[in-house]
Amino acid sequence: MIWNDEFETLPREALASLQLKRLQNTLERVYSTVPFYRQAFDRAGVKPEQVQSLSDLQRLPFTLKQDMRDNYPYGLFAVPMEEIVRLHASSGTTGKPTVVGYTRQDIDMWSGLMARSFAAAGVGRGDIIHNAYGYGLFTGGLGAHYGAEKLGAAVIPMSGGNTKKQIMIMQDFGSTVLTCTPSYSLYLAETAAEGGFDIRNFDLKVGILGAEPWSESIREEIEQKLNIKAIDIYGLSEILGPGVAIECIEAQNGLHLWEDHFIAEIIDPQTGENLPDGDEGELVITTITKEGIPMIRYRTRDITRLISEPCICGRSHRRLQRMSGRSDDMLIIRGVNVFPSQIESVLMQVEGVEPHYQLIVDREENLDSLEVQVEVTEDIFSDEVRIMQGLSDRIRSQIKDMLNISCKVRLVEPKTITRSEGKAQRVIDRRR
Ligand code: DLL
């Protein structure tokens, strides 16, 4: 279902002129209210009024996560605190978090985009949304919650954790929609099975899953294990939270980025140059309707490409290809670049392997080493050593053949790799 027909199917030309008008307004506003942007634009020698076309945006400098840290906590806000009604923060692994503030209008816009995203995934009134994204500083819980209310669906504010209880509620309340990370959806399925329930027979029909990279093979695994359609949703706190882009249920192929609110560019992460349409690179986003903390050319570090071909659903907004990963999560193993999601794809094609794995990166004698730890089914684990050995050799050689990476493979007992209630930690980098 299309939530906002007028905007979601706007012809490309009209969409571009709307973007330009909104971009110009945003640039004027940040230039006069945020010293960081004024200085950055001055250094680049560009005044807001000189941005006369969408491609002029490329003359402006990027904004980095570090810029948010340097201006911690409120330095990039474009409105006085009296107008801010909500604060969120993204944790980050080191140092201070990055803080984002929303005005009342921002919350309205966000809820609208989340409602639009739910609708694109085939969710509507009458649905019961089991929201297991964490509530708190993380944007997932409240972002999905407000969107669900705006949509008019019934939302269960579960948050993460207490997994056994989640199963009971999901079954008793007849939840039809599950919102959580892809890894947590598998944990829920596993916990249900342990308790003697078949989650496949619950009322669930769709999962709106995101906040971490996942491969097409994991999607198949989830769809099969939970008997749902698994829809990929993308977002990040610096830009909004969930609801920046989502797959439509019709195509389930590429995530529509809501271009009436965001301008996307794809750049070469090394040189910062803009890449031609359709090339894979780092996603850069500019917000054009946000009040609290507008972002100009924010480098997301997420690697994807833009799909310009029209979609069968009728929406005119371009799509992002499923994220391959983050440029800062890319592993360089003896000179070969690889994303954890690529290793995941290979693993998931091997029979007997469970969708739970961890990658341990280390340095041995000045060379990078990679150990792939992956769970195998109970049957295989109790088999003879010879069979286990054969399986790990097979995995190692498939990784070598498909990704050209040499690694060690360690098969581990079912349920030994830590389960996550939010974002899964797939990589342990001991070099840091
Ligand atoms: O993860 C917002 C969100 C919540 C999105 C719920 C979707 C669902 P942050 O915690 O700021 O915000 O993390 C943002 O997570 O830059 C990506 O690297 C990663 N990410 C988010 N969604 C996806 C996805 C939320 N669908 C960071 N596929 C982003 C791959 C994703 N990576």
Short mmCIF file of C-alpha atoms and ligand atoms in Angstrom, two decimals:
data_model
loop_
_atom_site.label_atom_id
_atom_site.label_comp_id
_atom_site.label_asym_id
_atom_site.label_seq_id
_atom_site.Cartn_x
_atom_site.Cartn_y
_atom_site.Cartn_z
CA MET A 1 0.00 0.00 0.00
CA ILE A 2 1.21 3.50 -0.78
CA TRP A 3 0.93 5.72 2.28
CA ASN A 4 1.45 9.08 0.61
CA ASP A 5 0.60 8.69 -3.04
CA GLU A 6 1.35 12.29 -3.98
CA PHE A 7 4.93 12.25 -2.73
CA GLU A 8 5.87 8.61 -3.22
CA THR A 9 5.02 8.59 -6.92
CA LEU A 10 6.12 12.12 -7.74
CA PRO A 11 7.62 12.19 -11.28
CA ARG A 12 11.44 12.41 -11.20
CA GLU A 13 11.55 15.94 -12.51
CA ALA A 14 9.14 17.28 -9.92
CA LEU A 15 11.01 15.36 -7.24
CA ALA A 16 14.29 16.98 -8.31
CA SER A 17 12.85 20.47 -8.20
CA LEU A 18 11.32 19.81 -4.80
CA GLN A 19 14.74 18.57 -3.62
CA LEU A 20 16.49 21.69 -4.91
CA LYS A 21 14.02 24.04 -3.24
CA ARG A 22 14.28 22.20 0.06
CA LEU A 23 18.05 21.96 -0.20
CA GLN A 24 18.38 25.71 -0.75
CA ASN A 25 16.21 26.41 2.29
CA THR A 26 18.24 24.02 4.42
CA LEU A 27 21.56 25.55 3.32
CA GLU A 28 20.36 29.09 4.07
CA ARG A 29 19.20 27.96 7.48
CA VAL A 30 22.33 26.10 8.55
CA TYR A 31 24.58 28.87 7.22
CA SER A 32 22.88 31.39 9.45
CA THR A 33 22.40 29.23 12.54
CA VAL A 34 25.26 26.71 12.79
CA PRO A 35 28.79 28.20 13.08
CA PHE A 36 30.30 24.84 12.06
CA TYR A 37 28.54 24.95 8.68
CA ARG A 38 29.15 28.65 8.13
CA GLN A 39 32.88 28.12 8.62
CA ALA A 40 32.93 24.98 6.48
CA PHE A 41 31.07 26.67 3.59
CA ASP A 42 33.28 29.77 3.87
CA ARG A 43 36.40 27.61 3.73
CA ALA A 44 35.05 25.96 0.58
CA GLY A 45 34.25 29.41 -0.81
CA VAL A 46 30.58 28.60 -1.41
CA LYS A 47 27.67 30.73 -0.28
CA PRO A 48 24.26 29.03 0.03
CA GLU A 49 22.80 31.20 -2.75
CA GLN A 50 25.45 29.88 -5.13
CA VAL A 51 23.90 26.42 -4.96
CA GLN A 52 21.67 26.67 -8.02
CA SER A 53 21.41 23.04 -9.04
CA LEU A 54 21.49 19.68 -7.28
CA SER A 55 24.97 19.00 -8.62
CA ASP A 56 26.23 22.21 -6.98
CA LEU A 57 25.83 20.31 -3.73
CA GLN A 58 29.09 18.55 -4.65
CA ARG A 59 30.96 21.81 -4.08
CA LEU A 60 30.20 21.67 -0.37
CA PRO A 61 32.39 19.79 2.11
CA PHE A 62 31.41 16.49 3.75
CA THR A 63 30.27 16.19 7.34
CA LEU A 64 31.88 13.37 9.32
CA LYS A 65 31.02 11.52 12.50
CA GLN A 66 34.13 13.17 13.95
CA ASP A 67 32.58 16.60 13.32
CA MET A 68 29.67 15.56 15.52
CA ARG A 69 32.07 14.41 18.21
CA ASP A 70 34.05 17.66 17.98
CA ASN A 71 30.82 19.59 18.47
CA TYR A 72 29.54 17.33 21.26
CA PRO A 73 26.84 17.47 22.48
CA TYR A 74 24.74 20.22 20.87
CA GLY A 75 27.12 22.17 18.62
CA LEU A 76 25.47 21.15 15.34
CA PHE A 77 21.91 21.94 16.44
CA ALA A 78 20.22 24.51 14.21
CA VAL A 79 17.46 25.54 16.64
CA PRO A 80 17.45 26.72 20.26
CA MET A 81 16.86 24.05 22.93
CA GLU A 82 13.33 25.41 23.51
CA GLU A 83 12.35 23.84 20.21
CA ILE A 84 13.91 20.44 20.82
CA VAL A 85 11.47 17.83 22.14
CA ARG A 86 13.56 14.62 21.93
CA LEU A 87 17.20 13.61 22.16
CA HIS A 88 18.75 10.35 20.95
CA ALA A 89 22.34 9.23 20.80
CA SER A 90 24.25 6.61 18.93
CA SER A 91 26.57 4.64 21.11
CA GLY A 92 29.61 4.10 18.94
CA THR A 93 32.32 1.78 20.13
CA THR A 94 34.79 4.38 21.33
CA GLY A 95 34.60 7.83 22.83
CA LYS A 96 31.58 10.04 23.22
CA PRO A 97 28.31 9.19 21.54
CA THR A 98 26.87 11.35 18.79
CA VAL A 99 23.82 13.28 19.91
CA VAL A 100 20.81 14.10 17.76
CA GLY A 101 17.92 16.43 18.61
CA TYR A 102 14.44 16.49 17.11
CA THR A 103 11.92 19.33 17.00
CA ARG A 104 8.23 18.54 17.16
CA GLN A 105 8.09 18.81 13.40
CA ASP A 106 11.05 16.44 13.06
CA ILE A 107 9.25 13.83 15.16
CA ASP A 108 6.19 14.29 12.98
CA MET A 109 8.22 13.90 9.82
CA TRP A 110 10.03 10.83 11.20
CA SER A 111 6.78 9.17 12.28
CA GLY A 112 5.35 9.91 8.85
CA LEU A 113 8.33 8.31 7.11
CA MET A 114 8.16 5.28 9.39
CA ALA A 115 4.42 4.95 8.71
CA ARG A 116 5.20 5.21 5.02
CA SER A 117 7.88 2.56 5.41
CA PHE A 118 5.54 0.18 7.26
CA ALA A 119 2.95 0.65 4.53
CA ALA A 120 5.56 -0.10 1.85
CA ALA A 121 6.19 -3.38 3.68
CA GLY A 122 2.49 -4.22 3.48
CA VAL A 123 1.69 -3.31 7.10
CA GLY A 124 -1.46 -1.36 7.97
CA ARG A 125 -4.30 -0.81 10.41
CA GLY A 126 -5.36 -4.01 12.07
CA ASP A 127 -1.81 -5.25 12.24
CA ILE A 128 -0.23 -5.99 15.60
CA ILE A 129 3.39 -4.88 15.62
CA HIS A 130 5.71 -6.65 18.04
CA ASN A 131 8.42 -4.03 18.40
CA ALA A 132 11.59 -5.65 19.74
CA TYR A 133 13.97 -2.87 18.73
CA GLY A 134 15.54 -1.43 21.87
CA TYR A 135 13.75 1.53 23.45
CA GLY A 136 16.13 4.15 24.76
CA LEU A 137 18.84 6.30 23.29
CA PHE A 138 18.91 3.93 20.32
CA THR A 139 16.50 5.23 17.66
CA GLY A 140 15.08 1.83 16.69
CA GLY A 141 12.47 1.35 19.43
CA LEU A 142 10.84 4.77 19.59
CA GLY A 143 11.29 5.37 15.85
CA ALA A 144 9.30 2.27 14.94
CA HIS A 145 6.84 2.88 17.80
CA TYR A 146 5.78 6.37 16.72
CA GLY A 147 5.59 5.24 13.10
CA ALA A 148 3.34 2.35 14.04
CA GLU A 149 1.00 4.66 15.96
CA LYS A 150 0.90 7.13 13.09
CA LEU A 151 0.02 4.26 10.77
CA GLY A 152 -2.81 3.26 13.06
CA ALA A 153 -1.52 -0.22 13.78
CA ALA A 154 -1.42 -1.66 17.30
CA VAL A 155 2.11 -1.58 18.65
CA ILE A 156 3.47 -3.74 21.47
CA PRO A 157 6.42 -1.87 23.03
CA MET A 158 8.51 -4.95 23.83
CA SER A 159 12.01 -3.50 23.47
CA GLY A 160 14.87 -6.03 23.51
CA GLY A 161 15.57 -8.78 26.03
CA ASN A 162 13.54 -11.23 28.06
CA THR A 163 13.36 -13.45 25.02
CA LYS A 164 11.19 -16.21 26.51
CA LYS A 165 8.54 -13.70 27.49
CA GLN A 166 8.67 -12.23 24.00
CA ILE A 167 7.67 -15.60 22.62
CA MET A 168 4.71 -15.87 24.96
CA ILE A 169 3.49 -12.35 24.17
CA MET A 170 3.99 -12.85 20.45
CA GLN A 171 1.88 -15.97 20.50
CA ASP A 172 -0.83 -14.85 22.93
CA PHE A 173 -1.24 -11.36 21.46
CA GLY A 174 -1.28 -12.68 17.90
CA SER A 175 1.48 -10.39 16.66
CA THR A 176 1.43 -10.12 12.88
CA VAL A 177 4.54 -7.99 12.40
CA LEU A 178 7.96 -8.34 13.99
CA THR A 179 10.37 -5.42 14.18
CA CYS A 180 13.92 -6.19 15.38
CA THR A 181 17.39 -6.86 14.06
CA PRO A 182 17.75 -9.81 11.67
CA SER A 183 20.01 -11.59 14.16
CA TYR A 184 17.48 -11.19 16.97
CA SER A 185 14.72 -12.63 14.79
CA LEU A 186 16.76 -15.84 14.50
CA TYR A 187 17.37 -15.85 18.24
CA LEU A 188 13.61 -15.54 18.80
CA ALA A 189 13.00 -18.49 16.48
CA GLU A 190 15.57 -20.54 18.32
CA THR A 191 14.15 -19.65 21.75
CA ALA A 192 10.64 -20.54 20.59
CA ALA A 193 11.86 -23.95 19.41
CA GLU A 194 13.62 -24.58 22.74
CA GLY A 195 10.36 -23.87 24.54
CA GLY A 196 8.57 -26.38 22.33
CA PHE A 197 6.80 -23.80 20.12
CA ASP A 198 6.84 -23.66 16.37
CA ILE A 199 7.11 -19.97 15.59
CA ARG A 200 6.19 -20.81 12.00
CA ASN A 201 2.64 -21.37 13.15
CA PHE A 202 2.32 -18.02 14.93
CA ASP A 203 0.35 -15.20 13.27
CA LEU A 204 3.51 -13.40 12.12
CA LYS A 205 3.49 -12.51 8.43
CA VAL A 206 6.24 -9.96 8.01
CA GLY A 207 9.47 -8.87 9.69
CA ILE A 208 10.80 -5.32 9.31
CA LEU A 209 14.44 -6.02 9.96
CA GLY A 210 17.48 -3.79 9.96
CA ALA A 211 20.06 -1.86 12.00
CA GLU A 212 22.82 -4.28 10.97
CA PRO A 213 24.14 -5.75 7.73
CA TRP A 214 22.64 -9.06 6.63
CA SER A 215 22.98 -11.12 3.51
CA GLU A 216 20.42 -12.49 1.10
CA SER A 217 21.16 -15.99 2.44
CA ILE A 218 20.27 -14.92 5.98
CA ARG A 219 17.06 -13.51 4.59
CA GLU A 220 16.17 -16.92 3.17
CA GLU A 221 17.04 -18.52 6.49
CA ILE A 222 14.79 -16.08 8.39
CA GLU A 223 11.90 -16.37 5.94
CA GLN A 224 12.04 -20.12 6.20
CA LYS A 225 12.56 -20.38 9.97
CA LEU A 226 9.85 -17.86 10.89
CA ASN A 227 7.57 -18.34 7.91
CA ILE A 228 7.44 -14.59 7.21
CA LYS A 229 8.42 -12.12 4.52
CA ALA A 230 11.63 -10.48 5.72
CA ILE A 231 11.89 -6.82 4.68
CA ASP A 232 15.13 -4.85 4.91
CA ILE A 233 14.90 -1.42 6.56
CA TYR A 234 17.76 1.05 6.75
CA GLY A 235 18.48 4.16 8.74
CA LEU A 236 20.96 5.83 11.02
CA SER A 237 20.63 8.14 13.99
CA GLU A 238 22.70 10.95 12.49
CA ILE A 239 20.19 11.22 9.65
CA LEU A 240 16.95 10.24 11.40
CA GLY A 241 16.83 6.69 12.76
CA PRO A 242 14.92 3.83 11.08
CA GLY A 243 12.81 4.84 8.08
CA VAL A 244 15.40 6.43 5.81
CA ALA A 245 14.96 3.62 3.26
CA ILE A 246 13.01 0.38 3.03
CA GLU A 247 12.25 -2.40 0.59
CA CYS A 248 8.74 -2.56 -0.84
CA ILE A 249 6.90 -5.82 -0.38
CA GLU A 250 6.12 -5.96 -4.12
CA ALA A 251 9.73 -6.23 -5.28
CA GLN A 252 11.74 -6.97 -2.10
CA ASN A 253 14.71 -5.85 -4.12
CA GLY A 254 16.49 -2.66 -3.14
CA LEU A 255 15.45 -0.13 -0.51
CA HIS A 256 13.49 2.97 -1.60
CA LEU A 257 15.25 5.99 -0.16
CA TRP A 258 12.72 8.69 0.65
CA GLU A 259 14.06 11.29 -1.73
CA ASP A 260 11.57 14.02 -0.86
CA HIS A 261 13.45 14.23 2.48
CA PHE A 262 16.98 13.10 1.65
CA ILE A 263 19.48 13.60 -1.15
CA ALA A 264 21.76 10.62 -1.76
CA GLU A 265 25.17 10.58 -3.37
CA ILE A 266 27.61 7.72 -3.84
CA ILE A 267 31.30 8.50 -3.49
CA ASP A 268 34.58 6.67 -3.69
CA PRO A 269 35.44 6.18 0.00
CA GLN A 270 39.14 6.64 -0.72
CA THR A 271 39.13 9.77 -2.87
CA GLY A 272 35.79 11.34 -1.94
CA GLU A 273 34.95 11.73 -5.65
CA ASN A 274 31.34 11.30 -6.75
CA LEU A 275 30.83 8.04 -8.63
CA PRO A 276 28.76 7.51 -11.77
CA ASP A 277 25.17 6.34 -11.41
CA GLY A 278 24.95 2.68 -10.44
CA ASP A 279 28.49 2.27 -9.14
CA GLU A 280 29.07 0.84 -5.69
CA GLY A 281 30.61 3.14 -3.10
CA GLU A 282 29.96 5.02 0.14
CA LEU A 283 26.53 6.52 0.68
CA VAL A 284 26.47 10.24 1.50
CA ILE A 285 23.19 11.75 2.67
CA THR A 286 21.95 15.34 2.93
CA THR A 287 18.75 15.98 4.87
CA ILE A 288 16.46 18.58 3.34
CA THR A 289 13.55 18.78 5.76
CA LYS A 290 15.11 18.30 9.17
CA GLU A 291 15.02 21.23 11.61
CA GLY A 292 16.83 20.13 14.77
CA ILE A 293 20.05 18.91 13.29
CA PRO A 294 20.20 19.12 9.52
CA MET A 295 23.04 17.14 7.97
CA ILE A 296 24.89 18.31 4.90
CA ARG A 297 26.70 15.62 2.90
CA TYR A 298 27.01 13.24 5.83
CA ARG A 299 29.39 10.36 5.14
CA THR A 300 27.50 7.30 6.34
CA ARG A 301 30.42 4.84 5.76
CA ASP A 302 27.81 2.41 4.43
CA ILE A 303 28.63 0.74 1.14
CA THR A 304 25.87 0.39 -1.44
CA ARG A 305 24.82 1.54 -4.91
CA LEU A 306 21.85 3.48 -6.23
CA ILE A 307 19.34 1.68 -8.42
CA SER A 308 17.67 4.11 -10.83
CA GLU A 309 15.56 1.66 -12.81
CA PRO A 310 11.84 2.12 -12.09
CA CYS A 311 10.36 -0.28 -9.54
CA ILE A 312 7.30 -2.43 -10.15
CA CYS A 313 5.61 -0.91 -7.08
CA GLY A 314 5.14 2.43 -8.83
CA ARG A 315 7.16 4.49 -6.38
CA SER A 316 9.46 6.95 -8.12
CA HIS A 317 12.07 7.08 -5.36
CA ARG A 318 15.34 5.40 -6.25
CA ARG A 319 16.51 2.32 -4.40
CA LEU A 320 19.64 1.49 -2.46
CA GLN A 321 21.04 -1.94 -2.97
CA ARG A 322 21.19 -3.99 0.26
CA MET A 323 24.21 -2.66 2.21
CA SER A 324 27.36 -4.74 1.73
CA GLY A 325 28.66 -3.44 5.03
CA ARG A 326 30.44 -0.41 6.43
CA SER A 327 33.72 0.79 4.99
CA ASP A 328 35.12 0.76 8.51
CA ASP A 329 34.07 -2.89 9.02
CA MET A 330 35.75 -4.04 5.86
CA LEU A 331 38.44 -6.55 6.71
CA ILE A 332 41.73 -6.45 4.91
CA ILE A 333 43.17 -9.92 5.22
CA ARG A 334 46.62 -10.16 3.70
CA GLY A 335 45.78 -7.51 1.19
CA VAL A 336 42.37 -8.84 0.20
CA ASN A 337 39.34 -6.74 1.06
CA VAL A 338 36.31 -8.55 2.35
CA PHE A 339 33.08 -7.65 4.09
CA PRO A 340 31.78 -9.89 6.88
CA SER A 341 28.53 -10.20 4.89
CA GLN A 342 30.43 -11.84 2.03
CA ILE A 343 31.80 -14.48 4.36
CA GLU A 344 28.28 -14.90 5.74
CA SER A 345 26.96 -15.58 2.24
CA VAL A 346 29.49 -18.33 1.70
CA LEU A 347 28.85 -19.92 5.10
CA MET A 348 25.11 -19.98 4.64
CA GLN A 349 25.41 -22.03 1.49
CA VAL A 350 27.06 -24.88 3.35
CA GLU A 351 24.75 -27.58 4.59
CA GLY A 352 24.87 -28.28 8.32
CA VAL A 353 26.00 -24.77 9.21
CA GLU A 354 23.83 -22.59 11.47
CA PRO A 355 23.35 -18.82 10.96
CA HIS A 356 25.54 -17.99 13.95
CA TYR A 357 29.15 -17.12 13.37
CA GLN A 358 31.93 -14.84 14.49
CA LEU A 359 35.06 -13.64 12.74
CA ILE A 360 38.21 -13.29 14.80
CA VAL A 361 40.82 -11.08 13.21
CA ASP A 362 44.32 -10.99 14.63
CA ARG A 363 47.92 -10.41 13.68
CA GLU A 364 50.35 -13.30 13.68
CA GLU A 365 53.96 -12.71 12.80
CA ASN A 366 53.04 -9.39 11.27
CA LEU A 367 50.38 -10.87 9.02
CA ASP A 368 46.63 -10.52 9.40
CA SER A 369 44.91 -13.73 10.28
CA LEU A 370 41.26 -14.65 10.20
CA GLU A 371 39.51 -17.36 12.13
CA VAL A 372 35.92 -18.14 11.19
CA GLN A 373 33.99 -19.65 14.07
CA VAL A 374 30.69 -21.09 13.04
CA GLU A 375 28.07 -23.20 14.74
CA VAL A 376 27.06 -26.49 13.22
CA THR A 377 23.93 -28.52 13.82
CA GLU A 378 23.72 -30.90 16.75
CA ASP A 379 23.95 -33.93 14.43
CA ILE A 380 27.14 -32.82 12.83
CA PHE A 381 28.69 -31.81 16.10
CA SER A 382 28.18 -35.25 17.57
CA ASP A 383 29.61 -36.91 14.46
CA GLU A 384 33.09 -38.29 14.17
CA VAL A 385 36.09 -36.03 14.08
CA ARG A 386 36.70 -37.07 10.49
CA ILE A 387 33.34 -35.69 9.36
CA MET A 388 33.85 -32.43 11.26
CA GLN A 389 37.29 -32.10 9.73
CA GLY A 390 35.88 -32.68 6.25
CA LEU A 391 33.26 -29.98 6.79
CA SER A 392 35.71 -27.39 8.03
CA ASP A 393 38.05 -28.13 5.12
CA ARG A 394 35.13 -27.67 2.76
CA ILE A 395 34.20 -24.31 4.29
CA ARG A 396 37.80 -23.15 4.17
CA SER A 397 38.20 -24.02 0.54
CA GLN A 398 34.88 -22.40 -0.44
CA ILE A 399 35.93 -19.17 1.26
CA LYS A 400 39.24 -19.39 -0.56
CA ASP A 401 37.57 -20.09 -3.93
CA MET A 402 34.88 -17.46 -3.68
CA LEU A 403 36.62 -14.64 -1.81
CA ASN A 404 40.28 -15.48 -2.24
CA ILE A 405 40.86 -15.33 1.51
CA SER A 406 42.80 -17.87 3.51
CA CYS A 407 41.38 -18.49 6.95
CA LYS A 408 41.14 -20.97 9.76
CA VAL A 409 37.71 -22.49 10.33
CA ARG A 410 36.57 -23.62 13.74
CA LEU A 411 33.28 -25.48 14.01
CA VAL A 412 31.66 -24.87 17.35
CA GLU A 413 28.87 -26.48 19.28
CA PRO A 414 25.30 -25.22 18.73
CA LYS A 415 24.39 -22.18 20.88
CA THR A 416 27.93 -21.32 21.93
CA ILE A 417 28.23 -18.07 20.01
CA THR A 418 26.76 -15.20 22.01
CA ARG A 419 23.25 -14.25 20.88
CA SER A 420 22.45 -10.59 20.56
CA GLU A 421 19.25 -8.77 21.45
CA GLY A 422 20.22 -5.87 19.23
CA LYS A 423 23.03 -5.51 16.76
CA ALA A 424 25.07 -8.70 16.46
CA GLN A 425 28.80 -8.43 16.98
CA ARG A 426 30.19 -10.51 14.15
CA VAL A 427 33.76 -9.33 14.14
CA ILE A 428 36.24 -9.43 16.98
CA ASP A 429 39.30 -7.55 15.92
CA ARG A 430 42.16 -8.35 18.27
CA ARG A 431 44.50 -6.07 16.34
CA ARG A 432 42.87 -3.00 17.91
O1 DLL B 1 20.52 1.31 13.45
C1 DLL B 1 18.72 2.84 13.02
C2 DLL B 1 17.85 1.70 12.67
C3 DLL B 1 17.04 1.12 13.63
C4 DLL B 1 17.77 1.22 11.37
C5 DLL B 1 16.19 0.09 13.32
C6 DLL B 1 16.93 0.18 11.03
C7 DLL B 1 16.15 -0.39 12.00
P1 DLL B 1 22.35 3.52 14.35
O2 DLL B 1 22.36 2.78 15.62
O3 DLL B 1 22.78 4.93 14.34
O4 DLL B 1 20.89 3.56 13.77
O5 DLL B 1 23.20 2.68 13.32
C8 DLL B 1 23.27 3.05 11.97
O6 DLL B 1 23.57 0.75 11.27
O7 DLL B 1 25.06 3.41 9.41
C9 DLL B 1 24.50 1.04 9.13
O8 DLL B 1 25.90 0.82 9.24
C10 DLL B 1 23.78 0.08 10.05
N1 DLL B 1 22.48 -0.28 9.45
C11 DLL B 1 21.27 0.19 9.75
N2 DLL B 1 20.32 -0.41 9.01
C12 DLL B 1 20.96 -1.30 8.20
C13 DLL B 1 20.55 -2.23 7.19
C14 DLL B 1 20.13 2.47 13.42
N3 DLL B 1 19.28 -2.41 6.86
C15 DLL B 1 24.11 2.08 11.19
N4 DLL B 1 21.53 -2.93 6.57
C16 DLL B 1 24.14 2.39 9.72
C17 DLL B 1 22.83 -2.78 6.89
C18 DLL B 1 22.35 -1.20 8.49
N5 DLL B 1 23.26 -1.94 7.84
#
